[in-house]
Amino acid sequence: DNAGIEMIYTIPFNMVILGIDPGSVTTGYAFIDKQGSTIRVLEYGTFHAPETQAFENRLLHLITSLEVLLDKYKPEALSMESAFFAINARSALVLGHVRGAVLVTCKKRGMAFGEFSPSSVKQAVTGKGNASKEMVANMIYARLGIASADVPLDATDALALAACHANVMFRPELAALRG
């Protein structure tokens, strides 16, 4: 009988988080290390596979490249945007394959998964749910101390996703932003 016993749940306050902005040709990624209230950027960039390659080969290239970085940084959590509805069904299907491959690869490693709508990420980073990609990028540069020279928007989107995950997952009052 557990009557009268208070359950205490602890949330890990130190965590390496992977943010992914999936794409069929270019996928943005970011690894951050959250230590208490500090976020340190470990690495960010893009995986790029030539459009001339068959889709399954681009997907294999993405996952193989991702696995190298997963081995290096050993993240505990993955953050991606929630699925969206596209006008082009083929594009949505391809993006779904990319998201699924990334998710399965990370879940096989025991990583937690956080999913956020695009407007939630924009709200968490800039305070405006309808912010432009450029506004999000500029806020990420400022908050994470990154020089803005030649950082692809796919990478800043991945940084925004990871930073959103780091902040939202540890603050119950922001729980509504979770996808």
PDB file of N, CA, C and O in Angstrom, residues 46-109:
ATOM      1  N   THR A  46      24.860  21.140 -41.454  1.00  0.00           N
ATOM      2  CA  THR A  46      23.882  20.458 -42.306  1.00  0.00           C
ATOM      3  C   THR A  46      24.495  19.187 -42.881  1.00  0.00           C
ATOM      4  O   THR A  46      25.701  19.101 -43.101  1.00  0.00           O
ATOM      5  N   PHE A  47      23.625  18.227 -43.091  1.00  0.00           N
ATOM      6  CA  PHE A  47      23.961  17.042 -43.878  1.00  0.00           C
ATOM      7  C   PHE A  47      23.390  17.309 -45.259  1.00  0.00           C
ATOM      8  O   PHE A  47      22.229  17.697 -45.375  1.00  0.00           O
ATOM      9  N   HIS A  48      24.191  17.101 -46.269  1.00  0.00           N
ATOM     10  CA  HIS A  48      23.724  17.373 -47.624  1.00  0.00           C
ATOM     11  C   HIS A  48      24.047  16.177 -48.512  1.00  0.00           C
ATOM     12  O   HIS A  48      25.176  15.683 -48.511  1.00  0.00           O
ATOM     13  N   ALA A  49      23.051  15.729 -49.230  1.00  0.00           N
ATOM     14  CA  ALA A  49      23.240  14.644 -50.199  1.00  0.00           C
ATOM     15  C   ALA A  49      22.812  15.164 -51.565  1.00  0.00           C
ATOM     16  O   ALA A  49      21.782  15.835 -51.666  1.00  0.00           O
ATOM     17  N   PRO A  50      23.570  14.889 -52.598  1.00  0.00           N
ATOM     18  CA  PRO A  50      23.222  15.390 -53.938  1.00  0.00           C
ATOM     19  C   PRO A  50      21.824  14.944 -54.373  1.00  0.00           C
ATOM     20  O   PRO A  50      21.445  13.791 -54.187  1.00  0.00           O
ATOM     21  N   GLU A  51      21.073  15.886 -54.945  1.00  0.00           N
ATOM     22  CA  GLU A  51      19.730  15.583 -55.443  1.00  0.00           C
ATOM     23  C   GLU A  51      19.756  14.525 -56.535  1.00  0.00           C
ATOM     24  O   GLU A  51      18.754  13.869 -56.787  1.00  0.00           O
ATOM     25  N   THR A  52      20.914  14.360 -57.168  1.00  0.00           N
ATOM     26  CA  THR A  52      21.017  13.382 -58.253  1.00  0.00           C
ATOM     27  C   THR A  52      21.027  11.951 -57.741  1.00  0.00           C
ATOM     28  O   THR A  52      20.785  11.022 -58.508  1.00  0.00           O
ATOM     29  N   GLN A  53      21.283  11.771 -56.451  1.00  0.00           N
ATOM     30  CA  GLN A  53      21.264  10.423 -55.877  1.00  0.00           C
ATOM     31  C   GLN A  53      19.822   9.968 -55.679  1.00  0.00           C
ATOM     32  O   GLN A  53      18.928  10.777 -55.424  1.00  0.00           O
ATOM     33  N   ALA A  54      19.619   8.674 -55.738  1.00  0.00           N
ATOM     34  CA  ALA A  54      18.307   8.104 -55.438  1.00  0.00           C
ATOM     35  C   ALA A  54      17.954   8.427 -53.983  1.00  0.00           C
ATOM     36  O   ALA A  54      18.843   8.526 -53.127  1.00  0.00           O
ATOM     37  N   PHE A  55      16.657   8.597 -53.711  1.00  0.00           N
ATOM     38  CA  PHE A  55      16.227   8.991 -52.369  1.00  0.00           C
ATOM     39  C   PHE A  55      16.751   8.053 -51.297  1.00  0.00           C
ATOM     40  O   PHE A  55      17.226   8.496 -50.246  1.00  0.00           O
ATOM     41  N   GLU A  56      16.698   6.745 -51.548  1.00  0.00           N
ATOM     42  CA  GLU A  56      17.149   5.801 -50.518  1.00  0.00           C
ATOM     43  C   GLU A  56      18.639   5.972 -50.222  1.00  0.00           C
ATOM     44  O   GLU A  56      19.084   5.772 -49.093  1.00  0.00           O
ATOM     45  N   ASN A  57      19.423   6.383 -51.211  1.00  0.00           N
ATOM     46  CA  ASN A  57      20.854   6.632 -50.982  1.00  0.00           C
ATOM     47  C   ASN A  57      21.075   7.927 -50.214  1.00  0.00           C
ATOM     48  O   ASN A  57      21.988   8.020 -49.382  1.00  0.00           O
ATOM     49  N   ARG A  58      20.236   8.941 -50.474  1.00  0.00           N
ATOM     50  CA  ARG A  58      20.324  10.179 -49.692  1.00  0.00           C
ATOM     51  C   ARG A  58      19.968   9.900 -48.233  1.00  0.00           C
ATOM     52  O   ARG A  58      20.619  10.408 -47.317  1.00  0.00           O
ATOM     53  N   LEU A  59      18.943   9.083 -48.023  1.00  0.00           N
ATOM     54  CA  LEU A  59      18.526   8.727 -46.670  1.00  0.00           C
ATOM     55  C   LEU A  59      19.639   7.950 -45.953  1.00  0.00           C
ATOM     56  O   LEU A  59      19.943   8.218 -44.784  1.00  0.00           O
ATOM     57  N   LEU A  60      20.253   7.022 -46.648  1.00  0.00           N
ATOM     58  CA  LEU A  60      21.361   6.255 -46.071  1.00  0.00           C
ATOM     59  C   LEU A  60      22.521   7.180 -45.709  1.00  0.00           C
ATOM     60  O   LEU A  60      23.109   7.058 -44.629  1.00  0.00           O
ATOM     61  N   HIS A  61      22.843   8.136 -46.591  1.00  0.00           N
ATOM     62  CA  HIS A  61      23.908   9.105 -46.317  1.00  0.00           C
ATOM     63  C   HIS A  61      23.591   9.908 -45.060  1.00  0.00           C
ATOM     64  O   HIS A  61      24.454  10.101 -44.186  1.00  0.00           O
ATOM     65  N   LEU A  62      22.352  10.379 -44.944  1.00  0.00           N
ATOM     66  CA  LEU A  62      21.933  11.159 -43.784  1.00  0.00           C
ATOM     67  C   LEU A  62      22.106  10.355 -42.501  1.00  0.00           C
ATOM     68  O   LEU A  62      22.716  10.818 -41.536  1.00  0.00           O
ATOM     69  N   ILE A  63      21.569   9.155 -42.470  1.00  0.00           N
ATOM     70  CA  ILE A  63      21.592   8.355 -41.246  1.00  0.00           C
ATOM     71  C   ILE A  63      23.019   7.936 -40.896  1.00  0.00           C
ATOM     72  O   ILE A  63      23.413   7.976 -39.728  1.00  0.00           O
ATOM     73  N   THR A  64      23.814   7.580 -41.891  1.00  0.00           N
ATOM     74  CA  THR A  64      25.213   7.204 -41.636  1.00  0.00           C
ATOM     75  C   THR A  64      25.981   8.387 -41.055  1.00  0.00           C
ATOM     76  O   THR A  64      26.736   8.233 -40.083  1.00  0.00           O
ATOM     77  N   SER A  65      25.769   9.578 -41.620  1.00  0.00           N
ATOM     78  CA  SER A  65      26.434  10.790 -41.109  1.00  0.00           C
ATOM     79  C   SER A  65      25.948  11.119 -39.698  1.00  0.00           C
ATOM     80  O   SER A  65      26.750  11.491 -38.823  1.00  0.00           O
ATOM     81  N   LEU A  66      24.652  10.982 -39.476  1.00  0.00           N
ATOM     82  CA  LEU A  66      24.087  11.260 -38.160  1.00  0.00           C
ATOM     83  C   LEU A  66      24.649  10.310 -37.109  1.00  0.00           C
ATOM     84  O   LEU A  66      24.990  10.733 -35.995  1.00  0.00           O
ATOM     85  N   GLU A  67      24.761   9.043 -37.441  1.00  0.00           N
ATOM     86  CA  GLU A  67      25.259   8.050 -36.476  1.00  0.00           C
ATOM     87  C   GLU A  67      26.673   8.371 -35.998  1.00  0.00           C
ATOM     88  O   GLU A  67      27.001   8.157 -34.825  1.00  0.00           O
ATOM     89  N   VAL A  68      27.505   8.905 -36.874  1.00  0.00           N
ATOM     90  CA  VAL A  68      28.865   9.295 -36.477  1.00  0.00           C
ATOM     91  C   VAL A  68      28.795  10.352 -35.373  1.00  0.00           C
ATOM     92  O   VAL A  68      29.504  10.276 -34.360  1.00  0.00           O
ATOM     93  N   LEU A  69      27.909  11.340 -35.552  1.00  0.00           N
ATOM     94  CA  LEU A  69      27.788  12.399 -34.551  1.00  0.00           C
ATOM     95  C   LEU A  69      27.073  11.926 -33.287  1.00  0.00           C
ATOM     96  O   LEU A  69      27.382  12.384 -32.187  1.00  0.00           O
ATOM     97  N   LEU A  70      26.142  11.005 -33.433  1.00  0.00           N
ATOM     98  CA  LEU A  70      25.491  10.432 -32.246  1.00  0.00           C
ATOM     99  C   LEU A  70      26.521   9.702 -31.391  1.00  0.00           C
ATOM    100  O   LEU A  70      26.488   9.792 -30.151  1.00  0.00           O
ATOM    101  N   ASP A  71      27.434   8.983 -32.035  1.00  0.00           N
ATOM    102  CA  ASP A  71      28.507   8.297 -31.298  1.00  0.00           C
ATOM    103  C   ASP A  71      29.431   9.297 -30.608  1.00  0.00           C
ATOM    104  O   ASP A  71      29.920   9.048 -29.509  1.00  0.00           O
ATOM    105  N   LYS A  72      29.669  10.425 -31.244  1.00  0.00           N
ATOM    106  CA  LYS A  72      30.576  11.441 -30.697  1.00  0.00           C
ATOM    107  C   LYS A  72      29.972  12.168 -29.495  1.00  0.00           C
ATOM    108  O   LYS A  72      30.625  12.331 -28.474  1.00  0.00           O
ATOM    109  N   TYR A  73      28.698  12.611 -29.603  1.00  0.00           N
ATOM    110  CA  TYR A  73      28.101  13.454 -28.570  1.00  0.00           C
ATOM    111  C   TYR A  73      27.183  12.720 -27.598  1.00  0.00           C
ATOM    112  O   TYR A  73      26.875  13.247 -26.535  1.00  0.00           O
ATOM    113  N   LYS A  74      26.695  11.556 -27.963  1.00  0.00           N
ATOM    114  CA  LYS A  74      25.839  10.733 -27.099  1.00  0.00           C
ATOM    115  C   LYS A  74      24.671  11.531 -26.480  1.00  0.00           C
ATOM    116  O   LYS A  74      24.507  11.590 -25.261  1.00  0.00           O
ATOM    117  N   PRO A  75      23.836  12.137 -27.335  1.00  0.00           N
ATOM    118  CA  PRO A  75      22.716  12.926 -26.800  1.00  0.00           C
ATOM    119  C   PRO A  75      21.672  12.050 -26.118  1.00  0.00           C
ATOM    120  O   PRO A  75      21.523  10.875 -26.436  1.00  0.00           O
ATOM    121  N   GLU A  76      20.977  12.667 -25.172  1.00  0.00           N
ATOM    122  CA  GLU A  76      19.896  11.971 -24.470  1.00  0.00           C
ATOM    123  C   GLU A  76      18.536  12.291 -25.054  1.00  0.00           C
ATOM    124  O   GLU A  76      17.564  11.601 -24.744  1.00  0.00           O
ATOM    125  N   ALA A  77      18.434  13.333 -25.873  1.00  0.00           N
ATOM    126  CA  ALA A  77      17.134  13.742 -26.384  1.00  0.00           C
ATOM    127  C   ALA A  77      17.240  14.237 -27.823  1.00  0.00           C
ATOM    128  O   ALA A  77      18.262  14.775 -28.236  1.00  0.00           O
ATOM    129  N   LEU A  78      16.153  14.029 -28.557  1.00  0.00           N
ATOM    130  CA  LEU A  78      15.992  14.492 -29.935  1.00  0.00           C
ATOM    131  C   LEU A  78      14.820  15.459 -29.966  1.00  0.00           C
ATOM    132  O   LEU A  78      13.780  15.193 -29.369  1.00  0.00           O
ATOM    133  N   SER A  79      14.986  16.562 -30.683  1.00  0.00           N
ATOM    134  CA  SER A  79      13.911  17.523 -30.862  1.00  0.00           C
ATOM    135  C   SER A  79      13.710  17.772 -32.350  1.00  0.00           C
ATOM    136  O   SER A  79      14.669  18.061 -33.070  1.00  0.00           O
ATOM    137  N   MET A  80      12.453  17.631 -32.817  1.00  0.00           N
ATOM    138  CA  MET A  80      12.100  17.917 -34.206  1.00  0.00           C
ATOM    139  C   MET A  80      10.777  18.664 -34.234  1.00  0.00           C
ATOM    140  O   MET A  80      10.001  18.597 -33.285  1.00  0.00           O
ATOM    141  N   GLU A  81      10.536  19.343 -35.356  1.00  0.00           N
ATOM    142  CA  GLU A  81       9.234  19.970 -35.538  1.00  0.00           C
ATOM    143  C   GLU A  81       8.188  18.893 -35.744  1.00  0.00           C
ATOM    144  O   GLU A  81       8.478  17.829 -36.296  1.00  0.00           O
ATOM    145  N   SER A  82       6.986  19.188 -35.297  1.00  0.00           N
ATOM    146  CA  SER A  82       5.888  18.250 -35.509  1.00  0.00           C
ATOM    147  C   SER A  82       5.577  18.179 -37.002  1.00  0.00           C
ATOM    148  O   SER A  82       5.914  19.080 -37.766  1.00  0.00           O
ATOM    149  N   ALA A  83       4.939  17.100 -37.385  1.00  0.00           N
ATOM    150  CA  ALA A  83       4.580  16.897 -38.795  1.00  0.00           C
ATOM    151  C   ALA A  83       3.691  18.044 -39.253  1.00  0.00           C
ATOM    152  O   ALA A  83       2.923  18.605 -38.487  1.00  0.00           O
ATOM    153  N   PHE A  84       3.811  18.372 -40.521  1.00  0.00           N
ATOM    154  CA  PHE A  84       3.015  19.457 -41.064  1.00  0.00           C
ATOM    155  C   PHE A  84       2.235  18.938 -42.257  1.00  0.00           C
ATOM    156  O   PHE A  84       2.502  17.874 -42.789  1.00  0.00           O
ATOM    157  N   PHE A  85       1.269  19.722 -42.665  1.00  0.00           N
ATOM    158  CA  PHE A  85       0.478  19.368 -43.832  1.00  0.00           C
ATOM    159  C   PHE A  85       1.006  20.160 -45.009  1.00  0.00           C
ATOM    160  O   PHE A  85       1.051  21.381 -44.970  1.00  0.00           O
ATOM    161  N   ALA A  86       1.423  19.459 -46.047  1.00  0.00           N
ATOM    162  CA  ALA A  86       1.987  20.117 -47.225  1.00  0.00           C
ATOM    163  C   ALA A  86       0.995  20.059 -48.377  1.00  0.00           C
ATOM    164  O   ALA A  86       0.173  19.154 -48.458  1.00  0.00           O
ATOM    165  N   ILE A  87       1.103  21.036 -49.247  1.00  0.00           N
ATOM    166  CA  ILE A  87       0.265  21.042 -50.444  1.00  0.00           C
ATOM    167  C   ILE A  87       0.680  19.896 -51.357  1.00  0.00           C
ATOM    168  O   ILE A  87      -0.159  19.217 -51.937  1.00  0.00           O
ATOM    169  N   ASN A  88       1.969  19.644 -51.428  1.00  0.00           N
ATOM    170  CA  ASN A  88       2.504  18.596 -52.277  1.00  0.00           C
ATOM    171  C   ASN A  88       2.612  17.295 -51.475  1.00  0.00           C
ATOM    172  O   ASN A  88       3.445  17.183 -50.567  1.00  0.00           O
ATOM    173  N   ALA A  89       1.785  16.328 -51.803  1.00  0.00           N
ATOM    174  CA  ALA A  89       1.750  15.066 -51.054  1.00  0.00           C
ATOM    175  C   ALA A  89       3.074  14.325 -51.145  1.00  0.00           C
ATOM    176  O   ALA A  89       3.526  13.726 -50.163  1.00  0.00           O
ATOM    177  N   ARG A  90       3.719  14.355 -52.304  1.00  0.00           N
ATOM    178  CA  ARG A  90       5.005  13.663 -52.456  1.00  0.00           C
ATOM    179  C   ARG A  90       6.060  14.247 -51.523  1.00  0.00           C
ATOM    180  O   ARG A  90       6.808  13.524 -50.871  1.00  0.00           O
ATOM    181  N   SER A  91       6.119  15.578 -51.433  1.00  0.00           N
ATOM    182  CA  SER A  91       7.082  16.229 -50.534  1.00  0.00           C
ATOM    183  C   SER A  91       6.819  15.837 -49.084  1.00  0.00           C
ATOM    184  O   SER A  91       7.750  15.566 -48.321  1.00  0.00           O
ATOM    185  N   ALA A  92       5.554  15.807 -48.702  1.00  0.00           N
ATOM    186  CA  ALA A  92       5.200  15.426 -47.333  1.00  0.00           C
ATOM    187  C   ALA A  92       5.599  13.978 -47.052  1.00  0.00           C
ATOM    188  O   ALA A  92       6.102  13.662 -45.967  1.00  0.00           O
ATOM    189  N   LEU A  93       5.398  13.101 -48.021  1.00  0.00           N
ATOM    190  CA  LEU A  93       5.759  11.696 -47.855  1.00  0.00           C
ATOM    191  C   LEU A  93       7.266  11.531 -47.703  1.00  0.00           C
ATOM    192  O   LEU A  93       7.742  10.815 -46.816  1.00  0.00           O
ATOM    193  N   VAL A  94       8.026  12.211 -48.542  1.00  0.00           N
ATOM    194  CA  VAL A  94       9.490  12.136 -48.474  1.00  0.00           C
ATOM    195  C   VAL A  94       9.978  12.661 -47.125  1.00  0.00           C
ATOM    196  O   VAL A  94      10.815  12.037 -46.465  1.00  0.00           O
ATOM    197  N   LEU A  95       9.448  13.804 -46.698  1.00  0.00           N
ATOM    198  CA  LEU A  95       9.842  14.363 -45.410  1.00  0.00           C
ATOM    199  C   LEU A  95       9.466  13.411 -44.273  1.00  0.00           C
ATOM    200  O   LEU A  95      10.220  13.260 -43.310  1.00  0.00           O
ATOM    201  N   GLY A  96       8.342  12.750 -44.397  1.00  0.00           N
ATOM    202  CA  GLY A  96       7.941  11.761 -43.397  1.00  0.00           C
ATOM    203  C   GLY A  96       8.922  10.605 -43.300  1.00  0.00           C
ATOM    204  O   GLY A  96       9.218  10.119 -42.205  1.00  0.00           O
ATOM    205  N   HIS A  97       9.452  10.177 -44.440  1.00  0.00           N
ATOM    206  CA  HIS A  97      10.470   9.114 -44.428  1.00  0.00           C
ATOM    207  C   HIS A  97      11.730   9.583 -43.701  1.00  0.00           C
ATOM    208  O   HIS A  97      12.321   8.830 -42.917  1.00  0.00           O
ATOM    209  N   VAL A  98      12.146  10.814 -43.970  1.00  0.00           N
ATOM    210  CA  VAL A  98      13.348  11.359 -43.322  1.00  0.00           C
ATOM    211  C   VAL A  98      13.120  11.446 -41.820  1.00  0.00           C
ATOM    212  O   VAL A  98      13.953  10.994 -41.021  1.00  0.00           O
ATOM    213  N   ARG A  99      11.990  12.036 -41.408  1.00  0.00           N
ATOM    214  CA  ARG A  99      11.669  12.148 -39.977  1.00  0.00           C
ATOM    215  C   ARG A  99      11.655  10.770 -39.313  1.00  0.00           C
ATOM    216  O   ARG A  99      12.195  10.597 -38.226  1.00  0.00           O
ATOM    217  N   GLY A 100      11.010   9.812 -39.974  1.00  0.00           N
ATOM    218  CA  GLY A 100      10.917   8.468 -39.411  1.00  0.00           C
ATOM    219  C   GLY A 100      12.275   7.808 -39.251  1.00  0.00           C
ATOM    220  O   GLY A 100      12.544   7.181 -38.227  1.00  0.00           O
ATOM    221  N   ALA A 101      13.119   7.937 -40.259  1.00  0.00           N
ATOM    222  CA  ALA A 101      14.454   7.335 -40.189  1.00  0.00           C
ATOM    223  C   ALA A 101      15.267   7.942 -39.049  1.00  0.00           C
ATOM    224  O   ALA A 101      15.940   7.224 -38.289  1.00  0.00           O
ATOM    225  N   VAL A 102      15.194   9.265 -38.905  1.00  0.00           N
ATOM    226  CA  VAL A 102      15.922   9.937 -37.821  1.00  0.00           C
ATOM    227  C   VAL A 102      15.365   9.505 -36.477  1.00  0.00           C
ATOM    228  O   VAL A 102      16.117   9.165 -35.555  1.00  0.00           O
ATOM    229  N   LEU A 103      14.050   9.490 -36.352  1.00  0.00           N
ATOM    230  CA  LEU A 103      13.420   9.127 -35.083  1.00  0.00           C
ATOM    231  C   LEU A 103      13.778   7.700 -34.670  1.00  0.00           C
ATOM    232  O   LEU A 103      14.161   7.447 -33.519  1.00  0.00           O
ATOM    233  N   VAL A 104      13.692   6.754 -35.596  1.00  0.00           N
ATOM    234  CA  VAL A 104      14.017   5.361 -35.273  1.00  0.00           C
ATOM    235  C   VAL A 104      15.495   5.231 -34.881  1.00  0.00           C
ATOM    236  O   VAL A 104      15.836   4.551 -33.904  1.00  0.00           O
ATOM    237  N   THR A 105      16.364   5.892 -35.618  1.00  0.00           N
ATOM    238  CA  THR A 105      17.797   5.847 -35.313  1.00  0.00           C
ATOM    239  C   THR A 105      18.058   6.338 -33.892  1.00  0.00           C
ATOM    240  O   THR A 105      18.822   5.718 -33.146  1.00  0.00           O
ATOM    241  N   CYS A 106      17.403   7.409 -33.503  1.00  0.00           N
ATOM    242  CA  CYS A 106      17.610   7.977 -32.169  1.00  0.00           C
ATOM    243  C   CYS A 106      16.927   7.158 -31.081  1.00  0.00           C
ATOM    244  O   CYS A 106      17.487   6.956 -29.994  1.00  0.00           O
ATOM    245  N   LYS A 107      15.724   6.672 -31.337  1.00  0.00           N
ATOM    246  CA  LYS A 107      15.025   5.856 -30.338  1.00  0.00           C
ATOM    247  C   LYS A 107      15.751   4.549 -30.069  1.00  0.00           C
ATOM    248  O   LYS A 107      15.747   4.064 -28.937  1.00  0.00           O
ATOM    249  N   LYS A 108      16.399   3.988 -31.101  1.00  0.00           N
ATOM    250  CA  LYS A 108      17.178   2.766 -30.888  1.00  0.00           C
ATOM    251  C   LYS A 108      18.325   3.002 -29.907  1.00  0.00           C
ATOM    252  O   LYS A 108      18.814   2.064 -29.289  1.00  0.00           O
ATOM    253  N   ARG A 109      18.731   4.244 -29.737  1.00  0.00           N
ATOM    254  CA  ARG A 109      19.789   4.608 -28.805  1.00  0.00           C
ATOM    255  C   ARG A 109      19.222   5.048 -27.456  1.00  0.00           C
ATOM    256  O   ARG A 109      19.958   5.542 -26.606  1.00  0.00           O
TER     257      ARG A 109
END
